[in-house]
XYZ file of C-alpha atoms in Angstrom:
603
model
C 0.791 -31.982 18.622
C 4.526 -32.528 19.210
C 4.890 -33.924 15.683
C 3.074 -30.884 14.262
C 5.410 -28.482 16.106
C 8.445 -30.395 14.831
C 7.154 -30.167 11.240
C 6.502 -26.430 11.674
C 10.000 -25.884 13.068
C 11.472 -27.762 10.101
C 9.621 -25.492 7.648
C 10.740 -22.334 9.459
C 14.328 -23.579 9.523
C 14.139 -24.383 5.801
C 12.779 -20.891 5.076
C 15.686 -19.315 6.957
C 18.182 -21.544 5.115
C 16.702 -20.442 1.778
C 17.133 -16.796 2.821
C 20.762 -17.395 3.825
C 21.415 -19.101 0.486
C 20.023 -16.113 -1.412
C 22.050 -13.642 0.663
C 25.211 -15.656 -0.065
C 24.459 -15.574 -3.802
C 24.027 -11.803 -3.613
C 27.342 -11.427 -1.812
C 29.207 -13.559 -4.338
C 27.635 -12.118 -7.498
C 26.964 -8.490 -6.616
C 29.112 -7.668 -3.605
C 26.136 -7.735 -1.221
C 22.589 -6.415 -1.081
C 23.671 -2.826 -0.366
C 24.975 -2.410 -3.918
C 22.370 -4.705 -5.464
C 19.448 -2.670 -4.160
C 20.931 0.550 -5.535
C 20.526 -0.683 -9.103
C 18.295 2.322 -9.834
C 21.634 4.183 -9.903
C 22.856 2.107 -12.889
C 19.680 1.163 -14.808
C 17.380 3.473 -16.734
C 19.206 6.763 -17.317
C 21.987 8.128 -15.098
C 23.748 11.495 -15.357
C 27.512 11.102 -14.955
C 29.888 13.682 -13.362
C 30.809 15.025 -16.819
C 27.081 15.375 -17.691
C 27.167 12.463 -20.091
C 24.125 10.180 -19.819
C 24.457 6.441 -19.247
C 21.482 4.264 -20.279
C 21.070 0.598 -19.316
C 18.166 -1.832 -19.748
C 17.560 -5.552 -19.283
C 15.811 -7.042 -22.311
C 16.978 -10.650 -22.769
C 14.474 -11.430 -25.529
C 15.269 -8.419 -27.722
C 17.215 -8.448 -31.017
C 18.236 -4.768 -30.778
C 17.485 -1.625 -28.738
C 17.512 2.047 -29.792
C 16.819 5.274 -27.910
C 14.544 7.900 -29.395
C 12.852 11.040 -28.130
C 12.630 14.810 -28.245
C 16.422 15.052 -28.038
C 16.999 13.464 -31.480
C 13.795 14.477 -33.253
C 12.369 10.973 -32.665
C 14.895 9.327 -34.962
C 14.335 5.581 -34.465
C 17.823 4.385 -35.435
C 20.360 7.112 -34.616
C 21.152 5.979 -31.069
C 21.563 2.183 -30.768
C 22.255 0.408 -27.498
C 25.219 -1.984 -27.285
C 24.424 -5.571 -26.331
C 26.111 -6.795 -23.142
C 26.146 -10.189 -21.360
C 23.113 -11.484 -19.420
C 20.527 -9.740 -21.585
C 21.691 -6.201 -20.760
C 21.954 -3.286 -23.172
C 23.950 -0.046 -22.724
C 24.178 3.376 -24.366
C 26.267 6.446 -23.522
C 25.281 9.915 -24.731
C 28.090 12.490 -24.417
C 27.161 15.994 -23.250
C 26.310 18.802 -25.677
C 28.915 21.350 -26.787
C 27.900 23.607 -23.883
C 28.590 20.682 -21.501
C 24.901 20.306 -20.612
C 23.286 16.822 -20.765
C 22.249 15.573 -24.223
C 18.680 15.034 -22.999
C 16.998 17.991 -21.315
C 15.029 17.725 -18.077
C 11.267 17.164 -18.623
C 11.542 15.875 -22.216
C 10.122 12.642 -23.636
C 11.994 9.411 -24.373
C 11.187 5.911 -25.663
C 13.127 2.670 -25.944
C 12.699 1.149 -29.418
C 12.782 -2.640 -29.052
C 13.402 -4.780 -32.134
C 12.103 -8.275 -31.448
C 13.500 -11.533 -32.797
C 10.407 -12.053 -34.956
C 10.968 -8.734 -36.740
C 8.604 -6.560 -34.693
C 9.295 -3.031 -33.505
C 8.018 -1.955 -30.079
C 8.063 1.444 -28.374
C 8.577 1.025 -24.638
C 8.995 3.131 -21.501
C 12.047 2.229 -19.458
C 10.993 -0.023 -16.560
C 13.225 2.225 -14.426
C 11.581 5.486 -15.572
C 11.383 7.973 -12.696
C 8.481 9.917 -14.182
C 5.807 9.166 -16.783
C 2.806 11.204 -17.901
C 0.281 11.382 -20.712
C -1.174 13.988 -23.009
C -4.682 15.137 -22.118
C -6.376 13.310 -25.004
C -4.209 10.165 -24.820
C -4.542 7.003 -22.746
C -0.859 6.040 -23.126
C 1.753 7.159 -20.596
C 5.148 8.325 -21.897
C 8.597 8.244 -20.327
C 9.736 11.722 -19.299
C 13.373 12.361 -18.392
C 13.267 13.866 -14.899
C 16.480 15.250 -13.442
C 15.971 18.290 -11.152
C 17.947 18.889 -7.925
C 16.586 16.875 -4.979
C 16.150 18.122 -1.376
C 16.990 16.110 1.753
C 14.193 15.079 4.112
C 14.806 14.310 7.813
C 12.746 11.372 9.081
C 10.828 11.357 12.375
C 11.490 8.574 14.856
C 9.511 5.350 14.499
C 6.310 5.648 16.596
C 5.795 3.186 19.444
C 2.014 3.390 18.959
C 1.149 3.397 15.271
C -1.996 5.390 14.390
C -2.380 5.232 10.615
C -4.383 7.552 8.368
C -4.904 5.677 5.102
C -5.239 8.199 2.290
C -5.577 8.599 -1.461
C -4.229 11.907 -2.775
C -6.597 12.060 -5.759
C -9.819 11.915 -3.700
C -8.663 14.230 -0.892
C -10.962 17.078 -1.915
C -14.729 17.747 -2.017
C -14.382 18.861 -5.637
C -15.182 16.470 -8.473
C -11.666 16.218 -9.881
C -8.282 14.607 -9.281
C -6.803 16.408 -6.272
C -3.098 17.249 -6.124
C -0.056 16.660 -3.931
C -0.126 20.388 -3.169
C -3.763 20.217 -2.061
C -2.902 17.323 0.256
C 0.016 19.272 1.734
C -2.048 22.410 2.315
C -5.427 21.021 3.311
C -5.007 17.430 4.510
C -1.794 17.363 6.523
C -3.064 19.895 9.124
C -6.269 17.826 9.572
C -4.314 14.591 10.013
C -2.031 16.229 12.566
C -5.022 17.656 14.468
C -6.684 14.224 14.541
C -3.698 12.725 16.335
C -2.520 10.321 13.623
C 1.245 9.844 13.509
C 1.452 7.860 10.272
C 0.019 8.301 6.758
C -0.374 5.322 4.442
C -0.499 6.596 0.870
C -2.343 4.624 -1.791
C -2.047 4.882 -5.572
C 1.327 6.678 -5.679
C 3.159 4.253 -7.972
C 2.129 5.186 -11.509
C -0.935 3.392 -12.842
C -2.471 4.151 -16.222
C -6.006 3.170 -15.144
C -7.225 5.529 -12.401
C -10.152 3.274 -11.466
C -7.740 0.483 -10.494
C -7.324 2.378 -7.190
C -3.565 2.268 -7.806
C -3.268 -1.528 -7.840
C -2.497 -2.041 -11.561
C 0.999 -0.561 -11.710
C 2.516 0.376 -15.057
C 5.672 2.294 -13.972
C 7.192 1.142 -10.687
C 9.775 3.894 -10.180
C 7.488 6.777 -11.183
C 5.279 8.747 -8.784
C 1.858 9.282 -10.323
C 1.855 12.377 -12.511
C -1.928 12.863 -12.297
C -1.448 14.532 -8.879
C 1.573 16.672 -9.786
C 5.348 16.412 -10.106
C 7.828 14.291 -8.124
C 9.055 17.451 -6.418
C 5.554 18.201 -5.111
C 5.310 14.691 -3.633
C 8.706 15.171 -1.982
C 7.536 18.453 -0.519
C 4.380 16.773 0.803
C 6.425 14.088 2.577
C 8.849 16.722 3.873
C 6.010 18.742 5.434
C 4.546 15.559 6.982
C 7.945 14.811 8.509
C 8.139 18.342 9.899
C 4.854 17.581 11.730
C 6.286 14.385 13.227
C 4.248 12.157 10.890
C 5.827 9.142 9.186
C 4.680 8.183 5.681
C 4.214 4.651 4.324
C 3.885 3.736 0.649
C 1.270 1.202 -0.431
C 3.673 -0.861 -2.549
C 2.439 -3.368 -5.132
C 4.990 -6.101 -5.815
C 2.419 -8.897 -5.968
C 1.493 -8.300 -9.619
C 1.648 -5.765 -12.458
C -0.608 -4.323 -15.139
C -0.988 -6.208 -18.408
C -0.390 -2.978 -20.368
C 2.278 -3.337 -23.043
C 2.513 0.203 -24.450
C 3.254 1.828 -21.080
C 3.770 -1.125 -18.707
C 6.243 -3.959 -18.095
C 4.251 -6.610 -19.952
C 6.138 -7.986 -22.995
C 8.841 -5.351 -22.536
C 11.312 -7.310 -24.664
C 8.636 -8.817 -26.894
C 8.518 -12.136 -25.013
C 5.666 -13.372 -22.807
C 7.999 -13.630 -19.821
C 10.921 -11.220 -19.142
C 9.835 -9.861 -15.730
C 7.110 -12.477 -15.297
C 6.491 -16.192 -15.415
C 5.163 -17.364 -18.759
C 1.414 -18.085 -18.787
C -0.439 -19.684 -17.139
C 1.721 -19.289 -14.022
C 2.496 -15.704 -14.899
C -1.134 -14.547 -14.990
C -3.595 -13.855 -12.181
C -7.002 -15.079 -13.285
C -9.034 -12.770 -11.024
C -6.965 -9.609 -11.268
C -6.241 -9.926 -15.015
C -2.622 -9.002 -14.349
C 0.920 -10.410 -14.671
C 2.780 -12.234 -11.873
C 6.480 -11.684 -11.249
C 9.145 -14.359 -11.521
C 10.752 -13.865 -8.098
C 13.448 -16.475 -8.869
C 14.861 -14.296 -11.670
C 18.013 -12.430 -10.676
C 17.104 -9.321 -12.670
C 13.505 -9.285 -11.403
C 14.867 -9.475 -7.861
C 17.229 -6.597 -8.675
C 14.346 -4.575 -10.091
C 11.956 -5.071 -7.151
C 14.475 -4.731 -4.309
C 15.946 -1.625 -5.922
C 12.410 -0.308 -6.283
C 11.952 -0.468 -2.502
C 15.307 1.247 -1.986
C 14.386 3.937 -4.524
C 11.239 5.002 -2.676
C 13.117 5.061 0.648
C 16.071 7.044 -0.704
C 14.588 9.345 -3.332
C 11.308 10.252 -1.605
C 12.202 9.437 2.016
C 9.225 7.204 2.669
C 9.402 5.570 6.102
C 8.213 2.111 5.103
C 5.688 0.115 3.142
C 2.320 -1.576 3.250
C 2.814 -4.627 1.020
C -0.318 -5.290 -1.011
C -1.539 -8.744 -2.044
C 0.762 -10.776 0.199
C -1.670 -13.718 0.259
C -1.481 -13.952 -3.530
C 2.312 -14.032 -3.321
C 2.566 -16.678 -0.610
C 0.608 -19.455 -2.311
C 0.582 -21.003 -5.773
C -3.222 -20.904 -5.601
C -3.040 -17.141 -4.734
C -5.805 -17.632 -2.172
C -8.349 -18.157 -4.959
C -11.104 -20.497 -3.792
C -9.197 -21.283 -0.607
C -10.557 -20.848 2.884
C -8.136 -20.633 5.790
C -9.250 -22.294 9.018
C -5.967 -21.863 10.880
C -4.841 -25.468 10.422
C -1.066 -25.495 10.024
C -1.261 -27.821 7.023
C -2.706 -24.871 5.083
C 0.470 -22.837 5.597
C 3.266 -25.370 5.192
C 3.347 -27.591 2.134
C 3.665 -27.678 -1.621
C 1.002 -24.966 -2.020
C 3.429 -22.383 -0.604
C 5.381 -20.418 -3.227
C 8.887 -20.517 -1.756
C 10.306 -18.155 -4.378
C 8.006 -15.283 -3.404
C 8.246 -16.184 0.283
C 12.042 -15.853 0.165
C 11.679 -12.595 -1.776
C 9.524 -11.156 1.046
C 12.011 -12.366 3.669
C 14.846 -10.807 1.685
C 12.963 -7.521 1.243
C 12.250 -7.230 4.973
C 15.778 -8.257 5.937
C 17.338 -5.661 3.642
C 14.930 -2.871 4.607
C 15.357 -3.389 8.349
C 19.140 -3.745 8.027
C 19.581 -0.592 5.968
C 16.817 1.390 7.713
C 16.330 0.168 11.314
C 13.253 2.390 11.796
C 11.582 1.178 8.585
C 7.983 -0.018 9.072
C 6.568 -2.861 6.980
C 2.937 -3.976 7.033
C 1.575 -7.100 5.336
C -1.873 -7.365 3.771
C -2.492 -11.082 4.305
C -5.906 -12.650 4.787
C -4.606 -16.200 5.261
C -3.080 -15.816 8.718
C 0.339 -17.214 7.716
C 2.213 -18.099 10.960
C 5.451 -16.191 11.665
C 4.576 -13.520 9.086
C 5.552 -10.896 11.678
C 8.450 -12.704 13.289
C 12.093 -11.994 12.497
C 13.741 -13.691 9.529
C 16.328 -15.188 11.899
C 13.449 -17.208 13.399
C 12.301 -18.356 9.967
C 9.629 -15.666 9.887
C 8.980 -13.273 7.026
C 10.136 -10.213 8.960
C 7.109 -7.875 8.741
C 6.490 -5.458 11.619
C 2.693 -5.646 11.409
C -0.082 -7.515 9.651
C -3.542 -6.123 8.909
C -6.246 -7.597 11.166
C -8.568 -8.221 8.244
C -11.173 -10.251 10.169
C -12.218 -7.238 12.259
C -13.920 -5.107 9.570
C -15.576 -8.235 8.194
C -17.012 -8.939 11.652
C -18.472 -5.433 12.007
C -20.046 -5.538 8.557
C -21.473 -8.998 9.266
C -23.042 -7.749 12.494
C -24.590 -4.691 10.854
C -25.889 -6.723 7.917
C -27.256 -9.732 9.775
C -28.035 -8.968 13.424
C -30.515 -6.880 15.356
C -29.065 -4.717 18.109
C -30.374 -7.026 20.814
C -28.598 -9.989 19.211
C -25.107 -8.537 19.378
C -22.821 -11.036 21.135
C -20.165 -9.070 22.987
C -18.224 -12.238 23.789
C -17.930 -13.056 20.103
C -16.972 -9.476 19.274
C -14.217 -9.369 21.895
C -12.959 -12.777 20.746
C -12.630 -11.488 17.167
C -10.846 -8.347 18.352
C -8.335 -10.218 20.534
C -7.856 -13.420 18.500
C -4.311 -13.000 17.194
C -0.992 -14.768 17.567
C 1.089 -13.719 20.533
C 4.195 -11.843 19.475
C 2.900 -10.859 16.021
C 1.682 -7.290 15.864
C -1.587 -6.410 14.131
C -3.062 -3.221 12.685
C -6.692 -3.019 13.784
C -9.317 -1.177 11.786
C -13.091 -1.009 11.686
C -13.072 -0.152 7.983
C -10.544 0.658 5.263
C -10.718 1.489 1.569
C -12.082 -2.017 0.878
C -15.319 -1.231 2.706
C -15.686 2.138 0.972
C -15.529 0.854 -2.598
C -18.617 0.822 -4.776
C -20.814 -2.176 -4.027
C -20.285 -1.836 -0.283
C -21.024 0.806 2.331
C -19.060 2.603 4.996
C -19.969 1.861 8.636
C -21.723 5.214 8.887
C -23.837 4.425 5.833
C -24.727 0.964 7.145
C -25.823 2.564 10.415
C -27.698 5.628 9.149
C -28.202 5.094 5.411
C -30.409 7.649 3.624
C -31.036 9.701 6.793
C -27.476 10.976 6.448
C -28.736 13.091 3.540
C -31.553 14.752 5.507
C -31.141 14.454 9.282
C -27.519 15.280 10.166
C -28.241 18.924 10.981
C -28.125 19.991 14.624
C -30.775 22.606 13.773
C -33.409 19.866 13.805
C -34.264 17.258 16.422
C -32.061 14.175 16.344
C -33.896 11.153 14.994
C -33.541 7.682 16.593
C -31.665 6.417 13.522
C -29.070 9.200 13.653
C -28.782 8.978 17.459
C -28.174 5.212 17.325
C -25.843 5.499 14.336
C -23.576 8.138 15.846
C -23.251 6.308 19.172
C -22.584 2.899 17.611
C -20.100 4.448 15.169
C -18.152 5.790 18.152
C -18.402 2.541 20.124
C -17.270 0.361 17.208
C -14.190 2.506 16.611
C -13.284 2.744 20.325
C -13.577 -1.022 20.817
C -11.473 -1.650 17.721
C -8.880 0.929 18.763
C -8.666 -0.418 22.317
C -8.672 -4.159 21.752
C -7.968 -4.932 18.086
C -4.202 -4.695 17.780
C -0.897 -2.963 18.319
C -1.696 -0.324 15.717
C -4.857 1.363 14.414
C -5.924 2.445 10.924
C -8.573 4.804 9.596
C -9.433 5.450 5.954
C -9.666 9.060 4.772
C -13.048 10.605 5.592
C -14.309 7.800 7.832
C -13.187 9.702 10.913
C -16.217 11.953 10.428
C -18.558 9.295 9.057
C -18.295 10.012 5.342
C -21.751 9.272 3.939
C -21.018 7.707 0.569
C -18.973 5.021 -1.152
C -16.046 5.358 -3.542
C -16.408 4.943 -7.282
C -13.751 6.146 -9.707
C -14.445 7.550 -13.181
C -15.100 4.697 -15.620
C -17.329 3.781 -18.533
C -19.988 2.349 -16.221
C -20.592 5.728 -14.506
C -20.026 8.025 -17.498
C -16.538 8.959 -16.244
C -18.035 10.725 -13.235
C -15.932 12.071 -10.349
C -18.976 12.522 -8.092
C -18.046 9.594 -5.845
C -14.278 9.878 -6.365
C -13.918 12.549 -3.671
C -14.172 13.083 0.080
C -16.755 15.647 1.169
C -14.806 17.614 3.778
C -17.272 20.439 3.185
C -19.731 18.439 5.358
C -17.236 18.480 8.212
C -16.577 22.192 7.791
C -20.297 23.062 7.947
C -20.736 23.979 11.617
C -24.345 22.877 12.127
C -23.840 19.324 10.758
C -23.202 16.479 13.212
C -20.231 15.142 11.257
C -18.050 17.355 13.436
C -19.115 15.309 16.493
C -17.692 12.139 14.982
C -14.521 13.987 13.991
C -14.071 15.300 17.549
C -14.537 11.797 18.991
C -11.931 10.349 16.627
C -9.502 13.135 17.525
C -10.000 12.691 21.270
C -9.694 8.894 20.985
C -6.275 9.237 19.306
C -5.110 11.865 21.761
C -6.134 9.650 24.686
C -4.149 6.757 23.208
C -1.194 9.100 22.775
C -1.421 9.848 26.505
C -1.908 6.291 27.814
C -0.282 4.227 25.051
C -2.549 1.193 25.011
C -1.530 0.210 21.470
C 2.082 -0.318 22.544
C 1.219 -2.058 25.837
C 1.177 -5.858 26.432
C -1.764 -7.886 25.090
C -5.249 -7.694 26.558
C -6.717 -10.429 28.757
C -10.338 -10.948 29.724
C -10.831 -11.223 33.489
C -14.622 -11.260 33.744
C -17.582 -11.554 31.439
C -21.303 -11.490 31.951
C -22.909 -11.675 28.563
C -26.466 -12.852 28.135
C -27.518 -12.240 24.543
C -31.152 -11.325 24.029
C -31.748 -9.725 27.434
C -32.278 -6.030 27.944
C -28.838 -5.458 29.432
C -25.534 -6.869 28.223
C -22.288 -6.261 30.066
C -18.759 -7.276 29.172
C -15.828 -6.275 31.383
C -12.222 -6.483 30.263
C -9.325 -5.856 32.603
C -6.090 -5.412 30.771
C -2.526 -4.333 31.163
C -3.193 -2.682 27.822
C -4.805 0.170 29.763
C -2.281 2.056 31.868
C -2.467 2.196 35.687
C -4.802 -0.799 35.892
C -7.626 1.064 34.203
C -10.360 -1.079 32.721
C -12.476 -0.731 29.650
C -16.115 -1.263 30.489
C -18.547 -1.390 27.644
C -22.211 -1.378 28.522
C -24.564 -1.984 25.668
C -28.037 -0.737 26.491
C -30.666 -2.254 24.295
C -34.392 -1.996 24.277
C -36.171 -5.341 24.485
């Protein structure tokens, strides 16, 4: 055991030394990370004080670059970039005769890349701030976006984090892509009423394929145009801030779309550029490209991307997607994690991406002390949520991903009388001391097509016919509503230092999620949230909504999420008998209160 601890300490020390080495390189080469992470102010297109436009790209494998677009009648050769050292290319466009910029706001642009094998490629700038597509097209185009930007005050970082995970496009009962404006008008008041103090926004970074749920990114600096304009997203975040709600971005730096016409893939004509060359640079399950985190310019691109969303849109932090894939060379594919330390420290760990995550957290928390970072990691990597100065990766929270799996397993495999409260409480409280977790009974993963929400597992087809309070409550609906409440309360009370709910599940949304695609005839029927059910007075969905609201408001009063960890003081759990009791006394419940859960079953 002593030898194991010494080995672990050596790995953590090595990780911290690697971080310090990278910070020193940044200081020597770029003058520090503060300037380095503002590279969105020098790459792409930048308006200068005299209204001239400065363009800069990194395309080390290109033979020549030209700029074309609406501004020059799509002339492919009239505006060449000048080649600079280290694979960079620059172009300056002087202002027009009336002193206005040469490229108008909201007009299209393309980078014309001439490859070394004689090819000609039409590319969006990787730093494009806005991209959109014509109604009949599948290709997204770079749009020059340069309106005046407002300033957004940020709320203080919550001590108890209650997260409402949301997708703007499905936030409506109508069968269509909902808008930023709809979310501002109709969703923000609901979220505030429910008692959530944080919104985690999915699918904001531009993605050409809607059915990817926002996880196949094509333009990293562009907010998705399918919901509206960048200004409408800024207004949405501004209104959330005015309500005291912080907003997290679901950021995808673990991989990128394979698209070439409107993505990063083969930007300069090579099979690498931003990515490792195949096979290392391809994810076999996700069919996507994997970043080369050791590349200086890739590091500039990704770290500046984080800074961009914090500065330009005033997000309050990030949920990092696909962290497990980043941490290991095997990407978690075909690997089970038992908790043995040999699984976390060894040659299977990708030190380049690990140091990138440490660097990202260090920079974010240095520049923005109230920034919140959450890691989606299924492996249980030790020290993921410890400070970088301890050799940790520096995240504030990790998702407690075993909890929803446990609830689904119980509902799939066990009869009510076989529920083991001891096992349930163990799953809810089994986490490393000093590393904060976000607990949740279900998230978007459980809502996707092929699975069911908790409410649907509990009540299934009766949700279509027996949710009206105008008829007698059936045993299935009675049981389902009560267990739905109990599962969420137990998870909220014992599962972590934060809590998460996915949009619509607070009222027991009855159906799964399925985005328009060829397999469903491009239907939006399941790509929506049926808030009309909640707003129909005689339906029992409002009971679940009220319970969720009161649960959050009670936590806001007593603060159990921010209190010290729970401890079990007494248990009496005899599975299979007609009465099962499990008592937990915890400092997590203020004033020595105790949570007593009595499960009444019928033998």
